[in-house]
Coordinates of C-alpha atoms in Angstrom, one line a residue:
X1 CA -209.3 78.6 -15.0
X2 CA -206.4 78.9 -17.1
X3 CA -206.5 79.7 -20.6
X4 CA -204.9 78.7 -23.6
X5 CA -205.2 77.9 -27.4
X6 CA -203.8 76.4 -30.5
X7 CA -202.0 77.8 -33.1
X8 CA -200.1 76.0 -36.2
X9 CA -197.0 77.5 -36.6
X10 CA -196.7 77.8 -40.3
X11 CA -200.1 79.5 -40.8
X12 CA -201.0 82.9 -41.8
X13 CA -200.4 85.3 -39.0
X14 CA -199.5 83.1 -36.4
X15 CA -196.5 85.0 -35.2
X16 CA -198.5 87.8 -34.4
X17 CA -201.0 86.3 -33.1
X18 CA -199.1 84.7 -30.7
X19 CA -197.1 88.0 -29.8
X20 CA -200.2 90.0 -28.8
X21 CA -202.0 86.7 -27.2
X22 CA -199.5 86.8 -24.6
X23 CA -199.6 90.5 -24.3
X24 CA -203.1 89.7 -23.7
X25 CA -202.2 87.2 -20.8
X26 CA -203.0 84.1 -22.5
X27 CA -201.6 81.6 -19.8
X28 CA -200.9 78.8 -22.8
X29 CA -200.2 78.5 -26.0
X30 CA -199.9 74.9 -27.4
X31 CA -198.5 74.4 -31.2
X32 CA -200.3 71.8 -33.2
X33 CA -198.1 69.4 -35.4
X34 CA -201.0 67.0 -37.2
X35 CA -200.1 66.8 -40.9
X36 CA -198.7 70.3 -41.4
X37 CA -195.8 72.4 -39.9
X38 CA -193.4 70.5 -36.8
X39 CA -194.2 72.1 -33.5
X40 CA -190.8 72.0 -32.0
X41 CA -189.3 74.6 -34.9
X42 CA -192.3 77.1 -34.4
X43 CA -191.8 76.7 -30.3
X44 CA -188.5 77.7 -30.6
X45 CA -189.4 81.0 -32.5
X46 CA -192.4 81.5 -30.5
X47 CA -190.0 81.6 -26.9
X48 CA -188.0 84.2 -28.5
X49 CA -190.2 86.7 -29.3
X50 CA -192.8 86.1 -26.2
X51 CA -191.8 86.5 -22.4
X52 CA -194.3 85.0 -19.9
X53 CA -196.7 82.2 -21.5
X54 CA -196.0 79.3 -21.3
X55 CA -195.7 77.1 -25.0
X56 CA -196.7 73.3 -25.5
X57 CA -196.1 70.9 -27.9
X58 CA -200.0 70.0 -28.9
X59 CA -198.9 67.3 -29.9
X60 CA -195.7 65.8 -30.8
X61 CA -196.7 62.3 -32.4
X62 CA -195.2 59.5 -30.7
X63 CA -193.7 57.1 -33.4
X64 CA -192.5 60.0 -35.5
X65 CA -189.6 60.4 -33.4
X66 CA -187.6 58.4 -31.0
X67 CA -188.2 58.8 -27.2
X68 CA -184.6 60.1 -26.5
X69 CA -185.0 62.3 -29.3
X70 CA -188.0 63.7 -28.0
X71 CA -186.1 63.9 -24.5
X72 CA -183.7 66.1 -26.5
X73 CA -186.2 68.7 -27.7
X74 CA -188.1 69.0 -24.9
X75 CA -185.2 69.5 -22.9
X76 CA -183.3 72.2 -25.3
X77 CA -186.7 73.7 -25.8
X78 CA -187.5 74.6 -21.8
X79 CA -183.6 75.7 -21.5
X80 CA -184.0 77.9 -24.2
X81 CA -187.4 79.0 -23.0
X82 CA -186.3 79.6 -19.3
X83 CA -188.9 76.8 -18.4
X84 CA -191.1 78.1 -20.1
X85 CA -192.1 74.5 -22.4
X86 CA -195.1 71.8 -21.3
X87 CA -194.4 68.8 -23.7
X88 CA -197.5 67.3 -24.8
X89 CA -197.5 63.9 -26.5
X90 CA -199.8 61.5 -28.3
X91 CA -200.3 58.5 -30.5
X92 CA -202.0 60.2 -33.3
X93 CA -203.9 57.7 -35.5
X94 CA -203.3 55.3 -38.0
X95 CA -203.5 57.5 -40.7
X96 CA -201.1 59.9 -40.3
X97 CA -198.5 57.5 -38.6
X98 CA -199.0 54.9 -41.3
X99 CA -200.6 56.3 -44.2
X100 CA -198.0 59.9 -43.5
X101 CA -195.1 58.6 -41.5
X102 CA -194.7 54.8 -42.9
X103 CA -194.7 53.8 -39.3
X104 CA -196.9 50.7 -37.4
X105 CA -199.4 52.8 -35.4
X106 CA -199.4 48.9 -33.8
X107 CA -199.6 49.0 -29.9
X108 CA -200.5 52.9 -29.0
X109 CA -200.9 52.4 -26.0
X110 CA -197.3 50.7 -25.2
X111 CA -195.5 52.7 -26.9
X112 CA -196.9 55.9 -25.4
X113 CA -196.2 54.6 -21.9
X114 CA -192.5 53.6 -23.1
X115 CA -192.1 56.8 -24.5
X116 CA -193.0 59.1 -21.6
X117 CA -191.2 56.6 -19.1
X118 CA -187.8 56.9 -21.2
X119 CA -188.3 60.8 -21.9
X120 CA -188.4 61.2 -18.4
X121 CA -185.1 59.4 -17.5
X122 CA -182.9 61.0 -20.1
X123 CA -184.3 64.2 -18.4
X124 CA -183.1 62.8 -14.9
X125 CA -180.0 62.6 -16.6
X126 CA -178.5 59.6 -16.1
X127 CA -177.2 57.2 -18.3
X128 CA -179.7 56.0 -20.3
X129 CA -180.5 51.7 -20.1
X130 CA -184.1 50.9 -21.0
X131 CA -185.6 47.4 -22.3
X132 CA -189.1 47.8 -23.1
X133 CA -191.6 45.6 -25.3
X134 CA -191.3 48.7 -27.4
X135 CA -187.8 50.2 -27.3
X136 CA -184.3 48.7 -26.1
X137 CA -181.7 50.8 -25.2
X138 CA -179.1 50.6 -26.4
X139 CA -180.1 48.3 -29.2
X140 CA -178.9 44.9 -28.1
X141 CA -176.3 43.1 -30.3
X142 CA -173.9 45.5 -30.6
X143 CA -171.5 46.8 -29.2
X144 CA -173.3 49.7 -27.5
X145 CA -172.9 51.0 -23.9
X146 CA -175.3 53.3 -22.4
X147 CA -174.8 56.7 -22.5
X148 CA -175.9 60.0 -21.4
X149 CA -176.9 63.8 -23.1
X150 CA -174.0 66.5 -23.0
X151 CA -176.9 68.9 -21.7
X152 CA -178.9 68.7 -18.4
X153 CA -182.0 70.0 -18.2
X154 CA -182.4 73.5 -16.4
X155 CA -186.5 73.2 -15.6
X156 CA -189.1 70.5 -15.0
X157 CA -190.5 69.4 -18.1
X158 CA -194.9 68.9 -17.5
X159 CA -195.5 65.9 -19.3
X160 CA -199.2 66.5 -21.4
X161 CA -200.9 63.4 -23.1
X162 CA -203.4 64.1 -25.7
X163 CA -206.0 60.8 -25.4
X164 CA -209.6 60.2 -25.7
X165 CA -210.1 56.4 -25.3
X166 CA -210.7 54.8 -21.7
X167 CA -207.5 53.0 -21.8
X168 CA -206.1 55.9 -23.2
X169 CA -207.5 58.2 -20.5
X170 CA -206.6 55.7 -17.2
X171 CA -202.9 55.9 -18.8
X172 CA -202.8 59.7 -18.5
X173 CA -204.3 59.6 -14.9
X174 CA -201.2 57.3 -14.0
X175 CA -198.5 59.0 -15.4
X176 CA -199.3 62.3 -17.2
X177 CA -198.8 65.9 -15.6
X178 CA -201.9 66.9 -17.7
X179 CA -204.5 65.6 -20.0
X180 CA -205.3 67.5 -23.5
X181 CA -208.8 66.5 -24.6
X182 CA -211.0 67.1 -26.9
X183 CA -214.7 66.5 -27.8
X184 CA -215.9 67.1 -24.6
X185 CA -219.1 67.6 -22.9
X186 CA -219.4 68.4 -19.7
X187 CA -222.5 66.9 -19.2
X188 CA -221.3 63.8 -20.1
X189 CA -217.6 63.8 -19.1
X190 CA -218.0 62.1 -15.7
X191 CA -218.9 58.6 -17.4
X192 CA -216.9 59.5 -20.6
X193 CA -213.7 61.0 -19.3
X194 CA -213.4 61.3 -15.9
X195 CA -214.0 57.8 -14.6
X196 CA -211.1 56.5 -16.3
X197 CA -208.9 59.3 -15.3
X198 CA -210.0 59.1 -12.2
X199 CA -209.4 55.2 -12.4
X200 CA -205.2 55.9 -13.6
X201 CA -205.1 58.3 -11.0
X202 CA -206.0 56.2 -8.1
X203 CA -203.8 53.3 -9.7
X204 CA -201.0 55.6 -8.9
X205 CA -202.5 56.5 -5.6
X206 CA -203.2 60.5 -7.2
X207 CA -205.8 62.5 -6.8
X208 CA -207.2 65.4 -9.4
X209 CA -205.2 67.5 -8.2
X210 CA -202.2 66.4 -9.4
X211 CA -203.6 66.4 -13.2
X212 CA -204.4 70.0 -14.8
X213 CA -207.4 68.7 -17.2
X214 CA -207.0 70.7 -20.2
X215 CA -210.2 71.2 -22.6
X216 CA -210.8 72.8 -25.6
X217 CA -213.4 74.5 -28.0
X218 CA -214.1 76.6 -30.6
X219 CA -215.2 80.3 -28.9
X220 CA -217.3 82.9 -31.0
X221 CA -219.4 85.5 -29.9
X222 CA -223.5 86.2 -31.6
X223 CA -224.5 89.7 -31.5
X224 CA -228.3 87.7 -31.7
X225 CA -230.0 84.6 -31.6
X226 CA -230.1 85.0 -35.8
X227 CA -226.5 85.5 -36.4
X228 CA -226.4 82.6 -33.6
X229 CA -228.2 79.9 -36.0
X230 CA -225.9 80.8 -38.6
X231 CA -222.5 80.5 -36.9
X232 CA -224.0 77.1 -35.5
X233 CA -225.4 75.7 -39.3
X234 CA -221.8 76.5 -40.2
X235 CA -220.5 74.6 -37.9
X236 CA -221.9 71.1 -39.0
X237 CA -220.0 70.1 -41.6
X238 CA -216.7 70.7 -39.4
X239 CA -218.3 68.6 -37.1
X240 CA -218.9 66.3 -39.3
X241 CA -215.0 65.9 -40.7
X242 CA -214.5 65.0 -37.4
X243 CA -216.9 62.3 -36.9
X244 CA -216.6 60.9 -40.2
X245 CA -212.9 62.0 -41.8
X246 CA -210.9 62.1 -38.9
X247 CA -208.7 58.6 -38.6
X248 CA -208.9 55.6 -41.2
X249 CA -211.9 53.1 -42.2
X250 CA -211.2 51.7 -39.1
X251 CA -210.4 54.0 -36.1
X252 CA -211.7 57.4 -35.5
X253 CA -211.7 58.3 -31.9
X254 CA -213.2 61.3 -31.9
X255 CA -216.6 59.1 -33.4
X256 CA -216.0 56.8 -30.3
X257 CA -216.0 59.7 -28.2
X258 CA -219.1 61.4 -29.1
X259 CA -220.7 58.1 -29.4
X260 CA -219.7 58.1 -25.5
X261 CA -221.6 61.0 -24.8
X262 CA -224.7 60.1 -26.3
X263 CA -224.3 60.4 -29.3
X264 CA -223.5 57.1 -30.5
X265 CA -226.7 56.7 -33.4
X266 CA -225.8 59.9 -35.0
X267 CA -222.4 59.4 -35.3
X268 CA -222.7 56.3 -36.6
X269 CA -224.7 57.5 -39.5
X270 CA -222.3 60.8 -40.2
X271 CA -219.5 58.4 -40.2
X272 CA -221.2 56.3 -42.7
X273 CA -222.7 59.0 -45.1
X274 CA -219.0 60.4 -44.8
X275 CA -217.3 57.7 -46.1
X276 CA -219.6 57.1 -48.9
X277 CA -218.9 60.5 -49.8
X278 CA -222.0 62.1 -49.2
X279 CA -220.3 65.1 -47.4
X280 CA -223.8 67.3 -47.1
X281 CA -226.0 64.3 -46.1
X282 CA -223.5 64.1 -43.1
X283 CA -223.6 67.5 -42.2
X284 CA -227.3 67.6 -42.1
X285 CA -227.4 64.9 -39.7
X286 CA -225.2 67.1 -37.0
X287 CA -227.7 68.8 -34.6
X288 CA -227.5 72.2 -32.9
X289 CA -227.6 70.6 -29.9
X290 CA -224.4 68.8 -30.7
X291 CA -222.7 71.8 -32.2
X292 CA -224.0 73.9 -29.0
X293 CA -222.7 70.9 -26.2
X294 CA -218.7 71.1 -27.7
X295 CA -218.1 74.5 -28.4
X296 CA -218.6 77.8 -26.4
X297 CA -220.2 79.3 -29.5
X298 CA -223.8 82.1 -28.1
X299 CA -224.1 85.3 -27.1
X300 CA -221.9 86.8 -24.3
X301 CA -224.1 85.5 -21.4
X302 CA -224.2 82.3 -23.2
X303 CA -220.8 82.0 -23.4
X304 CA -220.2 83.1 -20.1
X305 CA -222.8 80.5 -18.5
X306 CA -221.1 77.5 -20.6
X307 CA -217.6 78.5 -18.9
X308 CA -219.0 78.3 -15.8
X309 CA -220.0 74.7 -16.2
X310 CA -217.0 73.7 -17.5
X311 CA -215.2 75.2 -14.9
X312 CA -217.7 73.3 -12.5
X313 CA -217.4 69.7 -14.5
X314 CA -213.4 70.0 -13.7
X315 CA -211.5 71.7 -16.4
X316 CA -208.3 73.5 -14.8
X317 CA -207.2 74.8 -18.2
X318 CA -209.9 76.3 -21.2
X319 CA -208.4 76.0 -24.7
X320 CA -209.8 78.7 -26.4
X321 CA -209.9 78.7 -30.7
X322 CA -211.2 82.1 -31.2
X323 CA -213.3 82.2 -34.2
X324 CA -212.8 85.7 -36.8
X325 CA -212.3 86.2 -40.4
X326 CA -209.2 88.4 -39.3
X327 CA -206.6 88.8 -37.2
X328 CA -207.8 91.5 -35.6
X329 CA -211.1 89.8 -35.4
X330 CA -209.4 86.4 -33.5
X331 CA -207.6 87.9 -31.1
X332 CA -210.6 90.4 -30.3
X333 CA -212.5 87.0 -29.4
X334 CA -209.6 85.6 -27.9
X335 CA -209.5 89.0 -25.8
X336 CA -213.1 88.6 -24.7
X337 CA -212.8 85.2 -24.0
X338 CA -209.9 85.7 -21.8
X339 CA -212.1 88.8 -19.7
X340 CA -215.1 86.3 -19.2
X341 CA -212.2 83.0 -18.0
X342 CA -210.7 85.9 -15.3
X343 CA -214.7 87.0 -14.2
X344 CA -215.5 83.1 -13.6
X345 CA -212.0 82.5 -12.3
X346 CA -212.7 85.2 -9.3
X347 CA -216.0 83.5 -8.1
X348 CA -215.8 80.7 -6.0

């Protein structure tokens, strides 16, 4: 397995963390956008400060930029970094797309598909002419003619999609180079995720080897069982937020993902309580099993065994969110986790 992490570009200590992660041998650093800092600005700066790790947008939200603007950004970052850029895209959700950016969230599947198609045409370097349901380039009815960019992509640019719903997972298997997943439970992943990814792969005549499965989770090491119980208890409100507070009143892809992996009743009640304002009550419903199943929290031996389960389930790149109250603590956790992944990857 490869190792990765995700950072927000403007968070305190982000630059020092990324530079040291590069030195530690981390393989990939994804830069989040969400509703905070933009990803491309930070990626350009990180490219100048690092030497070997791959750098990816994790994710740029489809709908907040035109497809050609996405392609321009991707080519620029790839060329500047010497081919170390990975383009991560996702539909996000209606709260961010409509509530923050003021653009319609409708038909996300079509928008993602057409965006990827246009981006790849731009990267190929020809004149850009596209007639889809969501995008038409050039815009019809005027005097514009197809154009090509004045620059060229000097390196391949892999496209990763961050998806959770069955339809989006099928699209990922069909057209993407990698899958950025979340809310991952390896014991339930075959039905919840891989069956849909594999359907898309088969549709395109591809196999699992053609798709980099990149899954993420918080990693934290507990010295003993008492410390572990405290860690688990502290994560329950964070998980309750994902189940109840993410998305909009009608759309929460995280809640649906947990529901498909065996926690439909609990996920529905957590969401109901969270939406009603009972945040503590929502967190109280989250079980220890839910926290441990979807994180890499435990004693070193527990985390080692859990990473082995992730590898055997089909994860190619593990995205590590290291716990710690200080920069040094987070880097220490990351270094320990990287060593474990290397150990596991060396085994048959």
